[in-house]
Amino acid sequence: ADYETPKNKSVKEALPPAVAVGPDFTVNDPVVADGYMYLFNVKSPYGVFGVTGIGALRKLEHEIWAIGQLKGVTKSEAFLKSLKDQAGKPIVFAKDVITKPGETLIGIPKGVGRLFSNATTAITNTKDPSQESSTKEILLVGGFKRDYATRFEVDPYSSNPVLQAELDKIGKAAAYGSWTASAAMIPIGGVASSVITATSLSKSFNNVLKNEPPSRIRVINEEKLKQMGISDELAKRYLDHPVYTPRQNLLLVDSLSRLGSAKGRDAYLNASLVAANEVEANFFVNMAQMLRGYHETQGQLTGITRVGNLTVAQAKTGQAIIPFPLDYGVWTANADKVSRSMKSTYKAPGFNGNLELWEAGSLSPTAKQQLEAR
């Protein structure tokens, strides 16, 4: 077949109108397509953000709305007056993250293509700056930040620097007693207020993220991993991984735990250790969620295995499921090679010869035709 070269798209081609522009954000042209994911450049009053993947874009757009809501609090007369009233308290806020509206806050993010090549990357031991330090926990800053994050339905461990700066302001002021208004008392306004529950994390995860510090979330994950039969050594390696945030760990571990007695979850967890950045961590989290979704709504999965760089789950009904959380896939030499290898090498107890590719986005007409023929 004639192989395709990934081509950039216009925003209109890649996104529905409601996701492409909002009251406080605009997705800029062009949308970079790397053959797997879309790379977006988003302009807002709080800076220009770079983000990879439609799911991450929706999360960012909600965070931009939340930043506006939080700035409405931290720039309010009541908030500023409360700081003056407590002038003796050693509250020091970091300088605003951006100084120019057009400044890029997050550079062009890495894609997931590295996961399907022969390249390897050493994992850094640098701790994610969005995670709370023990000192902050002692000062209760982390707890107040989680309260406000829950109020506006955002991830308290987000890597968004502007969101973290606003949460820090409120967390510090509340921890030192100068700001006494609870998160529940803060009104929610704007367009997103009417649809906030439809775009939020599940309430059960929100409650854990709100009420439990990272140390307790780790214990919750350790207990689930032990129930799955994951060795203490592998569990520690995964939970010590510097890239995954507490929220990502909750989602990935819970998704695997919901697969009942499916075998091979240790291999999946081990494979997820190659994630070298937030984009790759999201890929493994989303893939685990797709497996859970299939298991709970389509049919029981009995095992998970890795074929090359792909994850394959065996269904009790006989077919093999390949979860692939891409945005837009094209027909490349690598796709040709990987799909041929999959068809010729995959074997599992009960496998009936049918391979199903479940993807979260879409494929080019050529890619779909070639894979269906195979």
Coordinates of C-alpha atoms in Angstrom, one line a residue:
A1 CA 0.0 0.0 0.0
D2 CA 1.0 3.6 -0.4
Y3 CA 2.1 4.8 3.0
E4 CA 0.8 8.1 4.4
T5 CA 2.7 11.0 5.9
P6 CA 1.0 12.6 8.9
K7 CA -0.3 16.1 7.9
N8 CA -1.3 19.0 10.0
K9 CA -5.0 19.9 10.1
S10 CA -7.1 23.0 10.6
V11 CA -8.9 23.4 13.8
K12 CA -12.2 23.0 12.0
E13 CA -11.1 19.6 10.6
A14 CA -9.9 18.3 13.9
L15 CA -12.5 19.6 16.5
P16 CA -16.2 20.3 16.9
P17 CA -16.9 24.1 17.3
A18 CA -17.6 23.9 21.0
V19 CA -14.2 22.4 21.7
A20 CA -12.4 24.7 19.3
V21 CA -13.3 28.0 20.9
G22 CA -14.9 29.2 24.1
P23 CA -15.4 32.4 26.1
D24 CA -11.8 32.4 27.4
F25 CA -9.9 30.1 25.0
T26 CA -9.2 29.6 21.3
V27 CA -7.4 26.7 19.8
N28 CA -4.9 28.0 17.2
D29 CA -4.3 26.8 13.7
P30 CA -2.8 24.5 12.7
V31 CA -3.4 21.4 14.7
V32 CA -0.2 19.3 14.6
A33 CA -0.9 15.6 13.7
D34 CA 2.0 13.2 14.4
G35 CA 0.3 10.1 13.2
Y36 CA -1.1 9.2 16.6
M37 CA -2.2 12.3 18.5
Y38 CA -3.1 15.9 17.9
L39 CA -0.9 18.6 19.4
F40 CA -2.8 21.7 20.2
N41 CA -1.8 25.3 20.9
V42 CA -4.4 27.1 23.0
K43 CA -4.6 30.8 23.5
S44 CA -6.2 32.2 26.7
P45 CA -6.1 35.4 28.8
Y46 CA -3.7 33.5 31.1
G47 CA -1.1 32.5 28.5
V48 CA -0.6 30.1 25.6
F49 CA -0.7 26.4 26.5
G50 CA 0.5 23.4 24.6
V51 CA -1.2 20.1 25.1
T52 CA -1.3 16.7 23.5
G53 CA -4.6 14.7 22.9
I54 CA -8.2 15.6 22.7
G55 CA -8.9 14.3 26.2
A56 CA -6.1 16.5 27.6
L57 CA -7.4 19.4 25.6
R58 CA -10.9 19.1 27.2
K59 CA -9.2 18.9 30.6
L60 CA -7.1 22.0 29.9
E61 CA -10.2 24.0 28.7
H62 CA -12.0 23.3 31.9
E63 CA -8.9 24.3 33.8
I64 CA -8.8 27.6 32.0
W65 CA -12.3 28.3 33.1
A66 CA -11.4 27.3 36.6
I67 CA -8.4 29.7 36.6
G68 CA -10.8 32.5 35.8
Q69 CA -13.0 31.5 38.7
L70 CA -10.1 31.3 41.1
K71 CA -8.6 34.6 40.0
G72 CA -12.0 36.1 40.7
V73 CA -11.4 35.0 44.3
T74 CA -7.7 35.9 44.7
K75 CA -8.2 39.3 43.1
S76 CA -11.4 40.1 45.0
E77 CA -11.5 42.9 47.5
A78 CA -12.5 40.5 50.3
F79 CA -9.4 38.3 49.6
L80 CA -7.0 41.1 49.4
K81 CA -8.4 42.8 52.5
S82 CA -8.0 39.5 54.4
L83 CA -4.3 39.5 53.6
K84 CA -3.9 43.1 54.8
D85 CA -5.8 42.2 58.0
Q86 CA -3.2 39.4 58.7
A87 CA -0.2 41.5 57.7
G88 CA 1.9 39.8 60.4
K89 CA 1.5 36.4 58.8
P90 CA 4.5 35.3 56.7
I91 CA 2.5 34.7 53.5
V92 CA 4.6 35.0 50.4
F93 CA 3.1 34.5 47.0
A94 CA 5.2 33.6 43.9
K95 CA 5.2 36.2 41.2
D96 CA 2.5 35.7 38.6
V97 CA 3.5 32.9 36.3
I98 CA 3.1 34.9 33.2
T99 CA 4.0 38.5 32.4
K100 CA 2.8 38.6 28.8
P101 CA -0.6 37.3 27.6
G102 CA 1.1 35.7 24.5
E103 CA 3.8 33.9 26.4
T104 CA 4.0 30.2 26.0
L105 CA 3.6 28.4 29.3
I106 CA 4.1 24.8 28.2
G107 CA 6.3 24.1 25.2
I108 CA 5.4 21.7 22.4
P109 CA 4.7 18.5 24.3
K110 CA 6.1 15.1 23.4
G111 CA 3.9 12.6 21.5
V112 CA 3.4 8.9 22.1
G113 CA 5.2 7.8 19.0
R114 CA 8.3 7.0 21.0
L115 CA 6.4 4.1 22.6
F116 CA 6.2 2.4 19.2
S117 CA 9.7 2.9 18.2
N118 CA 13.0 1.3 19.3
A119 CA 14.1 4.4 21.2
T120 CA 14.5 4.2 24.9
T121 CA 14.6 7.0 27.4
A122 CA 16.1 6.9 30.8
I123 CA 13.6 7.8 33.6
T124 CA 14.5 10.8 35.7
N125 CA 14.1 10.7 39.4
T126 CA 13.0 14.3 39.6
K127 CA 9.8 14.6 41.6
D128 CA 6.8 16.2 39.8
P129 CA 6.5 19.8 41.0
S130 CA 2.7 19.6 41.1
Q131 CA 2.8 17.1 44.0
E132 CA 2.7 18.4 47.5
S133 CA 5.7 18.4 49.8
S134 CA 5.5 17.2 53.4
T135 CA 6.1 20.7 54.6
K136 CA 3.0 22.0 52.7
E137 CA 1.0 19.1 54.1
I138 CA 2.0 20.1 57.6
L139 CA 0.9 23.7 56.9
L140 CA -2.5 22.4 55.6
V141 CA -1.9 24.1 52.3
G142 CA -2.4 20.9 50.4
G143 CA -5.7 20.2 52.1
F144 CA -7.1 23.6 51.3
K145 CA -5.9 23.4 47.7
R146 CA -7.7 20.1 47.3
D147 CA -10.9 21.6 48.7
Y148 CA -10.9 24.4 46.1
A149 CA -9.8 22.0 43.3
T150 CA -12.8 19.9 44.1
R151 CA -15.1 22.9 44.2
F152 CA -14.2 23.7 40.6
E153 CA -13.8 20.1 39.5
V154 CA -10.1 20.3 38.5
D155 CA -7.2 17.9 39.2
P156 CA -5.3 19.2 42.3
Y157 CA -2.2 17.5 40.9
S158 CA -2.4 19.1 37.4
S159 CA 0.8 20.2 35.8
N160 CA -0.9 23.5 34.7
P161 CA 1.4 26.1 36.3
V162 CA -1.2 28.9 36.3
L163 CA -3.8 26.7 38.0
Q164 CA -1.3 25.6 40.6
A165 CA -0.3 29.2 41.3
E166 CA -4.0 30.2 42.0
L167 CA -4.6 27.1 44.2
D168 CA -1.4 27.9 46.1
K169 CA -2.5 31.5 46.8
I170 CA -5.7 30.3 48.4
G171 CA -4.1 27.3 50.1
K172 CA -1.5 29.5 51.8
A173 CA -3.9 32.2 52.8
A174 CA -6.3 29.6 54.3
A175 CA -3.5 27.7 56.0
Y176 CA -2.3 30.8 57.8
G177 CA -5.8 31.8 58.8
S178 CA -6.1 35.0 56.9
W179 CA -8.7 33.6 54.4
T180 CA -11.5 31.9 56.2
A181 CA -14.1 31.4 53.4
S182 CA -14.6 27.7 52.7
A183 CA -14.6 26.4 49.2
A184 CA -18.2 25.4 49.5
M185 CA -19.2 29.1 50.1
I186 CA -17.6 30.3 46.8
P187 CA -20.1 30.9 44.1
I188 CA -19.6 29.4 40.7
G189 CA -20.3 31.5 37.6
G190 CA -19.7 31.6 33.9
V191 CA -20.7 29.3 31.1
A192 CA -19.1 26.1 32.5
S193 CA -21.1 26.4 35.8
S194 CA -24.2 24.8 34.2
V195 CA -22.3 21.8 32.8
I196 CA -19.7 21.3 35.4
T197 CA -21.0 17.9 36.5
A198 CA -21.0 16.6 32.9
T199 CA -17.3 17.4 32.4
S200 CA -16.0 16.5 35.9
L201 CA -14.1 13.5 37.2
S202 CA -16.3 10.9 38.8
K203 CA -17.5 11.9 42.2
S204 CA -15.9 8.9 43.9
F205 CA -12.4 9.9 42.6
N206 CA -13.1 13.5 43.4
N207 CA -13.9 12.6 47.0
V208 CA -10.6 10.6 47.4
L209 CA -8.6 13.4 45.8
K210 CA -10.2 16.0 48.1
N211 CA -10.1 14.1 51.4
E212 CA -6.9 12.1 51.2
P213 CA -3.3 13.4 51.0
P214 CA -0.9 11.7 48.6
S215 CA 0.4 9.4 51.3
R216 CA -3.1 7.9 51.9
I217 CA -3.7 7.6 48.2
R218 CA -0.6 5.5 47.9
V219 CA -1.9 3.2 50.6
I220 CA -5.2 2.8 48.8
N221 CA -3.3 1.9 45.6
E222 CA -1.0 -0.5 47.5
E223 CA -4.0 -2.4 48.9
K224 CA -5.6 -2.7 45.4
L225 CA -2.3 -3.9 43.8
K226 CA -1.8 -6.5 46.6
Q227 CA -5.4 -7.8 46.0
M228 CA -4.5 -8.2 42.3
G229 CA -1.5 -10.3 43.2
I230 CA 1.1 -7.7 42.1
S231 CA 4.4 -8.2 43.9
D232 CA 5.5 -5.7 46.5
E233 CA 8.6 -4.9 44.4
L234 CA 6.7 -4.1 41.2
A235 CA 4.1 -2.1 43.2
K236 CA 6.8 0.0 44.8
R237 CA 8.5 0.6 41.5
Y238 CA 5.3 1.8 39.9
L239 CA 4.1 3.9 42.8
D240 CA 7.6 5.5 43.1
H241 CA 7.5 6.4 39.5
P242 CA 8.2 10.2 39.3
V243 CA 5.9 10.8 36.2
Y244 CA 2.6 9.6 37.4
T245 CA 0.6 11.9 39.7
P246 CA -1.7 10.6 42.5
R247 CA -4.7 11.1 40.2
Q248 CA -3.2 9.1 37.4
N249 CA -2.2 6.4 39.8
L250 CA -5.8 6.2 41.2
L251 CA -7.3 5.9 37.7
L252 CA -4.8 3.3 36.3
V253 CA -4.8 1.1 39.4
D254 CA -8.5 1.2 39.8
S255 CA -9.1 0.3 36.2
L256 CA -6.8 -2.7 36.4
S257 CA -8.4 -3.8 39.7
R258 CA -11.9 -3.8 38.0
L259 CA -10.8 -6.5 35.5
G260 CA -11.7 -9.2 37.9
S261 CA -9.4 -12.2 37.7
A262 CA -7.8 -11.2 34.4
K263 CA -4.2 -12.4 34.2
G264 CA -1.2 -10.4 33.0
R265 CA -1.9 -7.2 34.9
D266 CA 1.6 -7.3 36.3
A267 CA 3.0 -7.2 32.7
Y268 CA 0.8 -4.2 32.0
L269 CA 2.0 -2.4 35.1
N270 CA 5.6 -3.2 34.2
A271 CA 5.2 -1.8 30.7
S272 CA 3.7 1.4 32.0
L273 CA 7.0 2.2 33.7
V274 CA 8.5 3.3 30.4
A275 CA 6.4 6.5 30.5
A276 CA 8.8 9.4 30.5
N277 CA 6.4 12.3 30.6
E278 CA 2.8 13.3 31.2
V279 CA 1.7 12.6 27.7
E280 CA 3.0 9.0 27.8
A281 CA 1.6 8.5 31.3
N282 CA -1.8 9.6 30.1
F283 CA -1.6 7.1 27.3
F284 CA -1.2 4.2 29.7
V285 CA -3.9 5.5 32.0
N286 CA -6.4 5.9 29.1
M287 CA -5.5 2.5 27.7
A288 CA -6.3 0.9 31.2
Q289 CA -9.6 2.8 31.2
M290 CA -10.5 1.4 27.8
L291 CA -9.8 -2.1 29.0
R292 CA -12.0 -1.5 32.1
G293 CA -14.7 -0.1 29.8
Y294 CA -14.7 -3.1 27.5
H295 CA -14.7 -5.5 30.5
E296 CA -17.7 -3.8 32.1
T297 CA -19.8 -3.1 29.1
Q298 CA -18.8 -5.5 26.3
G299 CA -17.5 -8.7 27.6
Q300 CA -15.2 -10.3 30.2
L301 CA -11.5 -10.1 29.7
T302 CA -9.5 -13.1 30.8
G303 CA -5.9 -11.9 30.3
I304 CA -3.6 -9.1 29.1
T305 CA -0.4 -9.5 27.3
R306 CA 2.1 -7.4 25.4
V307 CA 2.8 -8.1 21.7
G308 CA 5.8 -5.9 20.8
N309 CA 4.8 -2.5 22.0
L310 CA 1.0 -3.1 21.9
T311 CA -1.3 -4.2 24.6
V312 CA -3.7 -7.0 23.8
A313 CA -6.5 -8.3 26.0
Q314 CA -8.1 -11.7 25.4
A315 CA -11.9 -11.8 25.7
K316 CA -13.7 -14.7 27.1
T317 CA -15.8 -14.8 23.9
G318 CA -12.7 -15.5 21.9
Q319 CA -11.6 -12.3 20.2
A320 CA -8.5 -10.3 21.1
I321 CA -8.9 -6.6 22.0
I322 CA -6.3 -4.0 21.2
P323 CA -7.0 -0.8 23.0
F324 CA -5.4 2.3 21.4
P325 CA -6.3 5.8 22.7
L326 CA -5.2 7.8 19.7
D327 CA -6.7 10.9 18.2
Y328 CA -6.1 10.3 14.5
G329 CA -4.1 7.3 13.0
V330 CA -2.6 7.1 9.5
W331 CA -1.3 4.2 7.5
T332 CA 2.5 4.1 7.9
A333 CA 5.3 1.6 7.4
N334 CA 5.3 1.0 11.1
A335 CA 1.5 0.4 11.2
D336 CA 1.9 -2.1 8.4
K337 CA 4.7 -3.9 10.1
V338 CA 3.1 -4.0 13.6
S339 CA -0.3 -5.2 12.3
R340 CA 1.3 -8.0 10.2
S341 CA 3.3 -9.1 13.2
M342 CA 0.2 -9.0 15.4
K343 CA -1.8 -11.2 13.0
S344 CA 0.9 -13.8 12.6
T345 CA 2.2 -14.1 16.1
Y346 CA -0.7 -13.5 18.6
K347 CA -1.9 -16.7 20.2
A348 CA -3.8 -17.2 23.5
P349 CA -6.0 -19.9 25.0
G350 CA -9.5 -19.5 23.5
F351 CA -8.4 -17.1 20.8
N352 CA -10.7 -17.4 17.8
G353 CA -8.6 -15.5 15.3
N354 CA -10.5 -12.3 15.4
L355 CA -8.5 -9.2 16.4
E356 CA -10.5 -6.0 17.3
L357 CA -8.8 -2.6 17.4
W358 CA -10.6 -0.3 19.8
E359 CA -9.5 3.3 19.3
A360 CA -10.6 6.5 21.1
G361 CA -10.4 8.8 18.0
S362 CA -10.5 7.9 14.3
L363 CA -8.4 6.5 11.5
S364 CA -7.6 7.8 8.0
P365 CA -9.7 6.0 5.3
T366 CA -6.5 4.2 4.1
A367 CA -5.6 3.0 7.5
K368 CA -9.1 1.7 8.2
Q369 CA -9.2 0.0 4.8
Q370 CA -5.9 -1.7 5.3
L371 CA -6.6 -2.9 8.8
E372 CA -10.0 -4.2 8.0
A373 CA -8.6 -6.2 5.1
R374 CA -6.1 -7.7 7.5

